[in-house]
């Protein structure tokens, strides 16, 4: 559990000053604020900095040092905040769809929230995803870009982008786990050449109009459905853009070159 001071620091980090009542309105507002103020990023993997899945280590990195993280970090830390505020938040596993197949168990960590006899999923650690919680058993969520399909004990989050059909993002069950169950896959995601987290660095955050992303040596901005791409020229510009879009300041001795691959053509850029 977080102390009162730590809760205050966390809420300050996500620029949240609203109600902390244990209700859907608060959960929704906290989720959206988290998505818009704490980036999804895997920079530590490319800077050879091990990720430590303990609340003190994550609080120091994400809240005090104003960094982001990936699912094991952000969703786990968000569950600690929610539990400290009185919400029922459990860790559940998802298998991410790669366009052809689903990944292994514990490929992704998300949250199961039980509130007023209803169940929701919260996910502040997937990158381009829903900004507010999704009701699991509702036939219609307010966010029409997403829906949850059920088949036996399996649930699939479906995303619909403009002028496209719904496509699966990931599949999950409602089985709850402790953080230790995700440890092996967390190490795999940091070290395996087959992990997409080791193949490219990414830093991405939601905005009211879309999303800002730095990946593959490019800045990709989506605003009201329009997408623009800018190649990053050097280490200094990379640092400046991290600060501008994500308020991230890396240490002076950080190997920025590890985050900037050789320039690619626009057709090779894939976020």
Short mmCIF file of C-alpha atoms in Angstrom, two decimals:
data_model
loop_
_atom_site.label_atom_id
_atom_site.label_comp_id
_atom_site.label_asym_id
_atom_site.label_seq_id
_atom_site.Cartn_x
_atom_site.Cartn_y
_atom_site.Cartn_z
CA UNK A 1 0.00 0.00 0.00
CA UNK A 2 1.08 3.56 -0.67
CA UNK A 3 1.32 6.10 2.12
CA UNK A 4 -0.81 9.25 2.01
CA UNK A 5 2.24 11.21 0.82
CA UNK A 6 2.96 8.68 -1.91
CA UNK A 7 -0.67 8.79 -3.08
CA UNK A 8 -0.39 12.58 -3.25
CA UNK A 9 2.84 12.28 -5.28
CA UNK A 10 1.27 9.72 -7.64
CA UNK A 11 -1.82 11.86 -8.23
CA UNK A 12 0.42 14.86 -8.83
CA UNK A 13 2.41 12.85 -11.38
CA UNK A 14 -0.75 12.26 -13.42
CA UNK A 15 -2.04 15.79 -12.79
CA UNK A 16 -5.15 14.47 -11.04
CA UNK A 17 -6.99 16.58 -8.48
CA UNK A 18 -10.50 15.09 -8.69
CA UNK A 19 -12.49 12.78 -6.46
CA UNK A 20 -10.86 9.68 -4.98
CA UNK A 21 -14.19 7.99 -4.18
CA UNK A 22 -14.29 4.30 -5.02
CA UNK A 23 -16.60 4.55 -8.01
CA UNK A 24 -16.55 4.23 -11.79
CA UNK A 25 -16.23 7.96 -12.40
CA UNK A 26 -13.02 8.09 -10.36
CA UNK A 27 -11.61 4.93 -11.96
CA UNK A 28 -12.33 6.34 -15.42
CA UNK A 29 -10.74 9.71 -14.65
CA UNK A 30 -7.66 8.14 -13.07
CA UNK A 31 -7.21 5.78 -16.02
CA UNK A 32 -7.40 8.56 -18.57
CA UNK A 33 -5.10 10.84 -16.59
CA UNK A 34 -2.56 8.02 -16.31
CA UNK A 35 -2.63 7.40 -20.07
CA UNK A 36 -2.11 11.09 -20.84
CA UNK A 37 0.68 11.82 -18.37
CA UNK A 38 2.79 8.65 -18.03
CA UNK A 39 4.26 7.31 -21.28
CA UNK A 40 4.47 3.73 -22.42
CA UNK A 41 8.20 3.21 -23.02
CA UNK A 42 10.93 0.58 -23.08
CA UNK A 43 14.00 2.82 -23.06
CA UNK A 44 15.63 1.02 -20.13
CA UNK A 45 15.78 -2.21 -22.14
CA UNK A 46 17.91 -0.50 -24.78
CA UNK A 47 19.95 1.36 -22.16
CA UNK A 48 20.79 -2.00 -20.49
CA UNK A 49 19.07 -1.01 -17.24
CA UNK A 50 17.33 -4.01 -15.59
CA UNK A 51 13.65 -3.55 -14.71
CA UNK A 52 12.83 -4.31 -11.08
CA UNK A 53 9.21 -5.31 -10.39
CA UNK A 54 8.83 -4.06 -6.82
CA UNK A 55 6.56 -1.18 -5.79
CA UNK A 56 9.41 0.91 -4.29
CA UNK A 57 11.58 0.56 -7.41
CA UNK A 58 8.69 1.31 -9.76
CA UNK A 59 7.50 4.25 -7.65
CA UNK A 60 10.99 5.74 -7.73
CA UNK A 61 11.32 5.32 -11.50
CA UNK A 62 7.84 6.26 -12.70
CA UNK A 63 6.66 8.76 -10.09
CA UNK A 64 9.78 10.37 -8.61
CA UNK A 65 12.05 10.21 -11.67
CA UNK A 66 9.12 10.93 -14.02
CA UNK A 67 9.73 8.05 -16.39
CA UNK A 68 7.31 5.64 -18.06
CA UNK A 69 7.44 1.88 -18.52
CA UNK A 70 5.79 -1.11 -20.14
CA UNK A 71 2.88 -3.25 -18.97
CA UNK A 72 4.56 -5.09 -16.09
CA UNK A 73 5.65 -1.77 -14.64
CA UNK A 74 2.76 0.60 -15.34
CA UNK A 75 -0.19 -1.70 -14.72
CA UNK A 76 1.37 -3.22 -11.61
CA UNK A 77 2.10 0.23 -10.17
CA UNK A 78 -1.39 1.45 -11.11
CA UNK A 79 -2.85 -1.56 -9.26
CA UNK A 80 -0.93 -0.47 -6.15
CA UNK A 81 -2.44 3.02 -6.40
CA UNK A 82 -5.95 1.68 -6.95
CA UNK A 83 -5.67 -0.78 -4.06
CA UNK A 84 -4.36 2.01 -1.82
CA UNK A 85 -7.45 4.06 -2.68
CA UNK A 86 -9.77 1.15 -1.84
CA UNK A 87 -10.45 -0.36 -5.27
CA UNK A 88 -10.45 -4.11 -5.90
CA UNK A 89 -7.65 -4.49 -8.46
CA UNK A 90 -6.18 -7.84 -9.54
CA UNK A 91 -3.42 -8.71 -11.99
CA UNK A 92 -4.48 -10.84 -14.95
CA UNK A 93 -2.59 -12.24 -17.94
CA UNK A 94 -3.18 -11.65 -21.63
CA UNK A 95 -1.82 -13.13 -24.85
CA UNK A 96 -1.06 -10.42 -27.40
CA UNK A 97 -2.15 -10.92 -31.03
CA UNK A 98 0.71 -10.29 -33.46
CA UNK A 99 -1.37 -10.28 -36.63
CA UNK A 100 -1.23 -14.05 -37.07
CA UNK A 101 -1.10 -15.75 -33.68
CA UNK A 102 -1.50 -15.10 -29.98
CA UNK A 103 1.61 -14.91 -27.82
CA UNK A 104 2.35 -16.97 -24.68
CA UNK A 105 0.71 -16.69 -21.29
CA UNK A 106 1.90 -13.67 -19.27
CA UNK A 107 2.81 -11.92 -22.52
CA UNK A 108 0.91 -8.90 -21.18
CA UNK A 109 -0.23 -7.77 -17.74
CA UNK A 110 -3.50 -5.91 -17.31
CA UNK A 111 -5.92 -5.27 -14.46
CA UNK A 112 -9.26 -6.75 -13.46
CA UNK A 113 -11.34 -4.26 -11.47
CA UNK A 114 -14.47 -5.35 -9.60
CA UNK A 115 -16.76 -2.44 -8.80
CA UNK A 116 -20.38 -2.51 -7.69
CA UNK A 117 -20.72 -6.17 -8.77
CA UNK A 118 -19.41 -5.29 -12.25
CA UNK A 119 -16.06 -6.25 -13.77
CA UNK A 120 -13.85 -3.99 -15.85
CA UNK A 121 -10.42 -4.23 -17.38
CA UNK A 122 -7.98 -1.37 -16.92
CA UNK A 123 -4.82 -1.13 -19.01
CA UNK A 124 -2.42 1.83 -18.82
CA UNK A 125 0.52 -0.19 -20.16
CA UNK A 126 -0.24 -1.26 -23.72
CA UNK A 127 0.53 1.86 -25.72
CA UNK A 128 -2.10 2.54 -28.37
CA UNK A 129 -5.13 1.29 -26.48
CA UNK A 130 -8.33 2.37 -24.75
CA UNK A 131 -8.00 5.43 -22.53
CA UNK A 132 -10.80 4.50 -20.14
CA UNK A 133 -11.73 1.12 -18.54
CA UNK A 134 -13.83 -1.38 -20.49
CA UNK A 135 -16.78 -3.23 -18.98
CA UNK A 136 -16.21 -6.94 -19.51
CA UNK A 137 -19.77 -8.23 -19.62
CA UNK A 138 -21.47 -5.23 -21.20
CA UNK A 139 -22.88 -5.71 -24.69
CA UNK A 140 -21.85 -2.15 -25.51
CA UNK A 141 -19.02 -0.04 -24.12
CA UNK A 142 -19.15 3.74 -24.36
CA UNK A 143 -15.87 3.63 -26.28
CA UNK A 144 -17.08 2.37 -29.66
CA UNK A 145 -13.49 1.89 -30.87
CA UNK A 146 -13.25 -1.16 -28.59
CA UNK A 147 -15.36 -4.14 -27.73
CA UNK A 148 -14.82 -7.34 -25.76
CA UNK A 149 -15.81 -10.66 -27.29
CA UNK A 150 -16.30 -13.76 -25.11
CA UNK A 151 -15.79 -17.40 -26.05
CA UNK A 152 -16.07 -19.82 -23.13
CA UNK A 153 -13.57 -18.59 -20.51
CA UNK A 154 -11.64 -16.45 -22.97
CA UNK A 155 -12.19 -12.75 -23.64
CA UNK A 156 -10.75 -10.83 -26.58
CA UNK A 157 -10.25 -7.08 -26.76
CA UNK A 158 -11.13 -5.91 -30.26
CA UNK A 159 -9.99 -2.54 -31.61
CA UNK A 160 -11.59 -0.67 -34.50
CA UNK A 161 -9.65 2.08 -36.24
CA UNK A 162 -11.33 4.50 -38.61
CA UNK A 163 -12.71 2.89 -41.76
CA UNK A 164 -11.48 -0.55 -40.68
CA UNK A 165 -13.00 -3.68 -39.23
CA UNK A 166 -12.52 -4.72 -35.59
CA UNK A 167 -9.20 -6.52 -35.06
CA UNK A 168 -8.01 -8.41 -31.95
CA UNK A 169 -5.45 -6.80 -29.64
CA UNK A 170 -5.15 -9.49 -27.00
CA UNK A 171 -6.95 -12.39 -25.34
CA UNK A 172 -7.32 -12.94 -21.59
CA UNK A 173 -9.08 -14.94 -18.89
CA UNK A 174 -10.26 -13.71 -15.49
CA UNK A 175 -7.70 -15.74 -13.53
CA UNK A 176 -5.83 -13.52 -11.08
CA UNK A 177 -2.09 -13.85 -10.34
CA UNK A 178 0.60 -12.37 -8.14
CA UNK A 179 3.34 -10.29 -9.73
CA UNK A 180 5.83 -13.17 -9.40
CA UNK A 181 3.89 -15.09 -12.09
CA UNK A 182 4.93 -12.45 -14.63
CA UNK A 183 8.63 -12.37 -13.67
CA UNK A 184 9.87 -14.91 -16.22
CA UNK A 185 8.12 -13.22 -19.15
CA UNK A 186 9.29 -9.82 -17.96
CA UNK A 187 12.89 -11.05 -18.20
CA UNK A 188 12.16 -12.60 -21.61
CA UNK A 189 10.76 -9.33 -22.94
CA UNK A 190 13.94 -7.54 -21.85
CA UNK A 191 16.47 -10.05 -23.14
CA UNK A 192 15.17 -12.26 -25.95
CA UNK A 193 16.03 -11.29 -29.56
CA UNK A 194 12.53 -12.56 -30.41
CA UNK A 195 10.86 -10.00 -28.15
CA UNK A 196 9.59 -6.95 -30.01
CA UNK A 197 10.71 -4.87 -27.01
CA UNK A 198 14.37 -5.67 -27.77
CA UNK A 199 13.97 -5.04 -31.48
CA UNK A 200 13.20 -1.32 -31.24
CA UNK A 201 12.92 1.40 -28.65
CA UNK A 202 9.62 3.20 -28.19
CA UNK A 203 8.18 6.03 -26.12
CA UNK A 204 4.51 6.84 -26.63
CA UNK A 205 1.78 8.79 -24.88
CA UNK A 206 -1.90 9.46 -25.47
CA UNK A 207 -3.15 13.00 -26.06
CA UNK A 208 -6.70 14.39 -26.22
CA UNK A 209 -6.35 14.48 -30.03
CA UNK A 210 -4.42 11.25 -30.60
CA UNK A 211 -0.90 10.09 -29.70
CA UNK A 212 2.75 11.16 -29.75
CA UNK A 213 5.40 8.48 -30.31
CA UNK A 214 9.17 8.28 -30.73
CA UNK A 215 10.26 5.00 -32.32
CA UNK A 216 12.79 3.76 -34.87
CA UNK A 217 14.52 7.14 -34.82
CA UNK A 218 11.33 8.99 -35.80
CA UNK A 219 8.67 11.14 -34.17
CA UNK A 220 5.20 9.93 -35.15
CA UNK A 221 2.31 12.23 -34.28
CA UNK A 222 -1.35 11.34 -34.72
CA UNK A 223 -3.75 14.24 -34.32
CA UNK A 224 -7.46 13.97 -35.16
CA UNK A 225 -6.74 11.03 -37.42
CA UNK A 226 -3.89 12.68 -39.32
CA UNK A 227 -0.44 11.07 -39.02
CA UNK A 228 2.88 12.88 -39.52
CA UNK A 229 6.45 11.53 -39.30
CA UNK A 230 9.71 13.35 -38.64
CA UNK A 231 13.20 11.77 -38.67
CA UNK A 232 15.34 12.57 -35.62
CA UNK A 233 18.70 13.91 -36.72
CA UNK A 234 20.99 13.44 -33.72
CA UNK A 235 21.34 12.65 -30.01
CA UNK A 236 20.69 16.22 -28.92
CA UNK A 237 17.43 16.41 -30.87
CA UNK A 238 16.36 13.05 -29.41
CA UNK A 239 16.87 14.37 -25.87
CA UNK A 240 15.03 17.59 -26.69
CA UNK A 241 12.04 15.70 -28.13
CA UNK A 242 11.88 13.33 -25.14
CA UNK A 243 11.61 16.38 -22.90
CA UNK A 244 9.16 18.21 -25.17
CA UNK A 245 6.64 15.40 -25.64
CA UNK A 246 7.15 13.20 -22.58
CA UNK A 247 8.93 15.38 -19.98
CA UNK A 248 11.62 12.70 -19.78
CA UNK A 249 15.21 13.70 -19.00
CA UNK A 250 17.65 10.82 -19.32
CA UNK A 251 20.94 10.85 -17.39
CA UNK A 252 23.85 12.61 -19.07
CA UNK A 253 25.72 9.32 -19.40
CA UNK A 254 22.79 7.52 -21.09
CA UNK A 255 23.79 5.87 -24.37
CA UNK A 256 21.37 7.76 -26.62
CA UNK A 257 22.91 6.07 -29.66
CA UNK A 258 21.34 2.80 -28.48
CA UNK A 259 17.92 4.42 -28.90
CA UNK A 260 18.59 5.76 -32.41
CA UNK A 261 18.93 3.07 -35.09
CA UNK A 262 20.06 3.80 -38.60
CA UNK A 263 17.59 5.96 -40.46
CA UNK A 264 14.81 4.07 -42.21
CA UNK A 265 12.60 4.94 -45.11
CA UNK A 266 9.03 5.89 -44.27
CA UNK A 267 7.80 2.55 -45.60
CA UNK A 268 9.97 0.80 -42.99
CA UNK A 269 8.63 2.78 -40.04
CA UNK A 270 6.22 0.62 -38.05
CA UNK A 271 4.77 1.63 -34.72
#
